[in-house]
Tab-separated table of C-alpha atoms in Angstrom:
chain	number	residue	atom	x	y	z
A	1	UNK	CA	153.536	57.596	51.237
A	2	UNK	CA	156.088	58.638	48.603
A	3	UNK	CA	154.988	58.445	45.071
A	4	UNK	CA	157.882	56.020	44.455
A	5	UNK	CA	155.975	53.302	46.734
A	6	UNK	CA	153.015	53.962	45.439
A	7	UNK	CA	153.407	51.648	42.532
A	8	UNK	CA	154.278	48.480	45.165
A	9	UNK	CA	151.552	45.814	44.921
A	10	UNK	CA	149.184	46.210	48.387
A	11	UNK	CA	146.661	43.415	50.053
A	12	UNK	CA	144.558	45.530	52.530
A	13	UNK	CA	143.036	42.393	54.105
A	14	UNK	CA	141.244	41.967	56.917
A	15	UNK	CA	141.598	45.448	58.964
A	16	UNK	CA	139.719	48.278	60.478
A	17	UNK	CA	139.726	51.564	59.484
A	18	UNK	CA	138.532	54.437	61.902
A	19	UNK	CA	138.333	57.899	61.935
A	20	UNK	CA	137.004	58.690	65.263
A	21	UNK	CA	138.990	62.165	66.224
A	22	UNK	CA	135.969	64.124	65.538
A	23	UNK	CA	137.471	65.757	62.238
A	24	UNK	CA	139.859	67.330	65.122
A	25	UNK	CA	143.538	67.057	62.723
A	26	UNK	CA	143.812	68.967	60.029
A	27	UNK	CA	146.210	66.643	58.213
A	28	UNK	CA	142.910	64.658	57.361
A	29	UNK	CA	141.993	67.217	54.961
A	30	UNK	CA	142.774	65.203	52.516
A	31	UNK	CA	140.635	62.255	51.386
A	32	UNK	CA	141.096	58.801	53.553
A	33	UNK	CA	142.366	56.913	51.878
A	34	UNK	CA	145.319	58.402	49.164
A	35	UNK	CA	147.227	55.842	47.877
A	36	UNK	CA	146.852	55.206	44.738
A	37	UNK	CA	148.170	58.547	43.206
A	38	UNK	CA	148.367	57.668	39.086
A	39	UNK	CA	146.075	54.279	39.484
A	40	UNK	CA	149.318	51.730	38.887
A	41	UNK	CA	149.360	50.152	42.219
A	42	UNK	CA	147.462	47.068	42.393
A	43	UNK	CA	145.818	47.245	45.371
A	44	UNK	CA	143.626	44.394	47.001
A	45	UNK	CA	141.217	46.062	49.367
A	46	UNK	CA	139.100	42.768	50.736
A	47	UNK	CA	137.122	42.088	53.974
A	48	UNK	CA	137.827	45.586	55.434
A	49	UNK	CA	135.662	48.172	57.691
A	50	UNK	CA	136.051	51.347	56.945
A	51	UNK	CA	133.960	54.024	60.068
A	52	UNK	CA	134.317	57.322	58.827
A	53	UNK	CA	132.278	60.593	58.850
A	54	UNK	CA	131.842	61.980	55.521
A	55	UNK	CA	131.522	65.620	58.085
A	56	UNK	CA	135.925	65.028	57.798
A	57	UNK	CA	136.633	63.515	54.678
A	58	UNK	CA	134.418	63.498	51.623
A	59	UNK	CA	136.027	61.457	49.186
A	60	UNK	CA	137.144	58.130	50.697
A	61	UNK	CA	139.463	57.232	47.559
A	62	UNK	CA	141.085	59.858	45.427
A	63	UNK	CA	143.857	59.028	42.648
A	64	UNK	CA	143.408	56.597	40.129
A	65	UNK	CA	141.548	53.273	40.622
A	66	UNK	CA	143.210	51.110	37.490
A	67	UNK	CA	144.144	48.420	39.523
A	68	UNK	CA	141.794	48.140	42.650
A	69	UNK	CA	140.054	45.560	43.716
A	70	UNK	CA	138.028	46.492	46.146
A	71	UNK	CA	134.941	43.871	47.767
A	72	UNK	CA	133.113	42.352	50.907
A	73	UNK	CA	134.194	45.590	53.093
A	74	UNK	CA	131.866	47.030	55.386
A	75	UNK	CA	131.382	51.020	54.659
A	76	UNK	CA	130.093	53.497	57.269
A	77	UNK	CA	129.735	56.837	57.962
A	78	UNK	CA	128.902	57.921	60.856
A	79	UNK	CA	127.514	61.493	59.580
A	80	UNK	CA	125.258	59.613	57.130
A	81	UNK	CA	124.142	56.352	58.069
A	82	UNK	CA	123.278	53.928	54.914
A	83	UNK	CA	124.611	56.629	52.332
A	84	UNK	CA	128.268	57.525	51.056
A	85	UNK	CA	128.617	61.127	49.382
A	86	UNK	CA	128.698	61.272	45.718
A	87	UNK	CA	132.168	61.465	45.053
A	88	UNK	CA	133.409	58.893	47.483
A	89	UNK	CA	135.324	56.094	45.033
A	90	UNK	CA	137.299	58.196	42.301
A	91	UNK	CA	134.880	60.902	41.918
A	92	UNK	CA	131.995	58.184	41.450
A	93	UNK	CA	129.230	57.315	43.949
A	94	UNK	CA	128.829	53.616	45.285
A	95	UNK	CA	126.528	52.327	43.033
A	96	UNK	CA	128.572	53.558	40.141
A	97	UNK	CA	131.786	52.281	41.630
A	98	UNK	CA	129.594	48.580	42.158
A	99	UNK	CA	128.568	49.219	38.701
A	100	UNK	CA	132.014	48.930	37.467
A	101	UNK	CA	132.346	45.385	39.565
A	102	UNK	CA	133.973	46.378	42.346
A	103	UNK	CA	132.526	45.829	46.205
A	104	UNK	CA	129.905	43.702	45.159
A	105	UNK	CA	129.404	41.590	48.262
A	106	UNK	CA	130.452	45.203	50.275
A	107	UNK	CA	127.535	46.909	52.453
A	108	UNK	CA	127.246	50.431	53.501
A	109	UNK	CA	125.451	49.359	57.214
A	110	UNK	CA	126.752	49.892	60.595
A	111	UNK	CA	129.449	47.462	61.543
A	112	UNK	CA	128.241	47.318	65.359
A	113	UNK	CA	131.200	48.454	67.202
A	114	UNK	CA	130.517	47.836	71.180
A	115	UNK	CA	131.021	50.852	72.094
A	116	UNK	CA	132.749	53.277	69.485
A	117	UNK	CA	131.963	56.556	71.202
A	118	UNK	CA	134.578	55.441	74.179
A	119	UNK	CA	136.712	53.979	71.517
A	120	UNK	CA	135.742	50.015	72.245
A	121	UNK	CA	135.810	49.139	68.513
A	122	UNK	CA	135.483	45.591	69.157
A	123	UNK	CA	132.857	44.227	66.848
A	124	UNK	CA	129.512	42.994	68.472
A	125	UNK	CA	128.791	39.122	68.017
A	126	UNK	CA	126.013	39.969	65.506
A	127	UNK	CA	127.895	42.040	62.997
A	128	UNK	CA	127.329	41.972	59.596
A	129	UNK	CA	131.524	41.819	59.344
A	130	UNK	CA	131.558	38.367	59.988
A	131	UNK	CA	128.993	37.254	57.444
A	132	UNK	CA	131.893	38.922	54.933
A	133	UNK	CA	134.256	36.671	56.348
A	134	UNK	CA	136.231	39.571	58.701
A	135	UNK	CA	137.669	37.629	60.886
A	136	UNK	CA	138.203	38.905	64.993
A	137	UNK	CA	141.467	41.031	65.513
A	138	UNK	CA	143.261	39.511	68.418
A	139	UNK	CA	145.052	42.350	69.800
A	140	UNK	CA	145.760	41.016	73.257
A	141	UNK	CA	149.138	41.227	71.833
A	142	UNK	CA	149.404	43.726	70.266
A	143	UNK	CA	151.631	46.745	70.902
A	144	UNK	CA	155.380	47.653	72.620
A	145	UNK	CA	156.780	44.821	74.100
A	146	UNK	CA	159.703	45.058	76.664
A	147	UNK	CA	162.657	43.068	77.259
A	148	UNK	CA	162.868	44.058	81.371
A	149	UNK	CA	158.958	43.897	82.672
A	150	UNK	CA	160.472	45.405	85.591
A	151	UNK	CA	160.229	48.816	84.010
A	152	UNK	CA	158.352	51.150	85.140
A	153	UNK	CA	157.235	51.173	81.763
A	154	UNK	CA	156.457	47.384	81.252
């Protein structure tokens, strides 16, 4: 993202984010999420998962968090299950970043993918998502769509 978006206002409502390459791409050096470079985006970051392995990516946010507003998201990484390193939210640890009223309905737990090692990252009936109010992805239709499904492509 260029710095010249990164001032546009930005709900982040309602999604999954993964990091399941097995820290395999280099370009995810950097922390996972970067958006927020000099904290004057307002970003809404609500009802979320976030899988990650803090093995890849120590920091989750980086930047400046001015105008975040972050809560019920489900954190989890996979290296350290029920803990986020230190530094994950702007240099501050969960609890601090809590502390300063942000994710306060959020839990670090595991968000009971089906099967996440063979990529199924459909949530399991009993997880802890829906008590947040996530609400199931229907991606049935989700993807290319072509205008002759008599391609061999189709």
């Amino acid at each position: 993202m260029e710095q010249s978006q990164a001032s546009r206002p930005s709900s982040l409502v309602n999604n999954v984010f993964i990091r399941s390459d097995g820290c395999r791409f280099a370009a995810y050096e950097d922390p996972f999420f970067n958006w927020n470079w000099d904290g004057s985006a307002e970003i809404t970051f609500e009802r979320n998962i976030v899988a990650y392995s803090s093995q890849c990516d120590s920091a989750l946010w980086t930047g400046g968090a001015g105008n975040v507003t972050s809560n019920a998201n489900v954190w989890w990484d996979s290296s350290s299950p029920g803990t986020l390193p230190s530094d994950a939210f702007f240099g501050h640890s969960f609890s601090a970043w809590r502390a300063s009223g942000q994710d306060a309905q959020s839990v670090l737990a595991d968000p009971r993918f089906v099967d996440a090692a063979s990529s199924d990252f459909t949530l399991r009936p009993n997880s802890i998502a829906f008590e947040l109010g996530f609400a199931p992805l229907n991606i049935s239709d989700a993807g290319p769509r072509c205008a002759n499904a008599s391609h061999v492509d189709c």
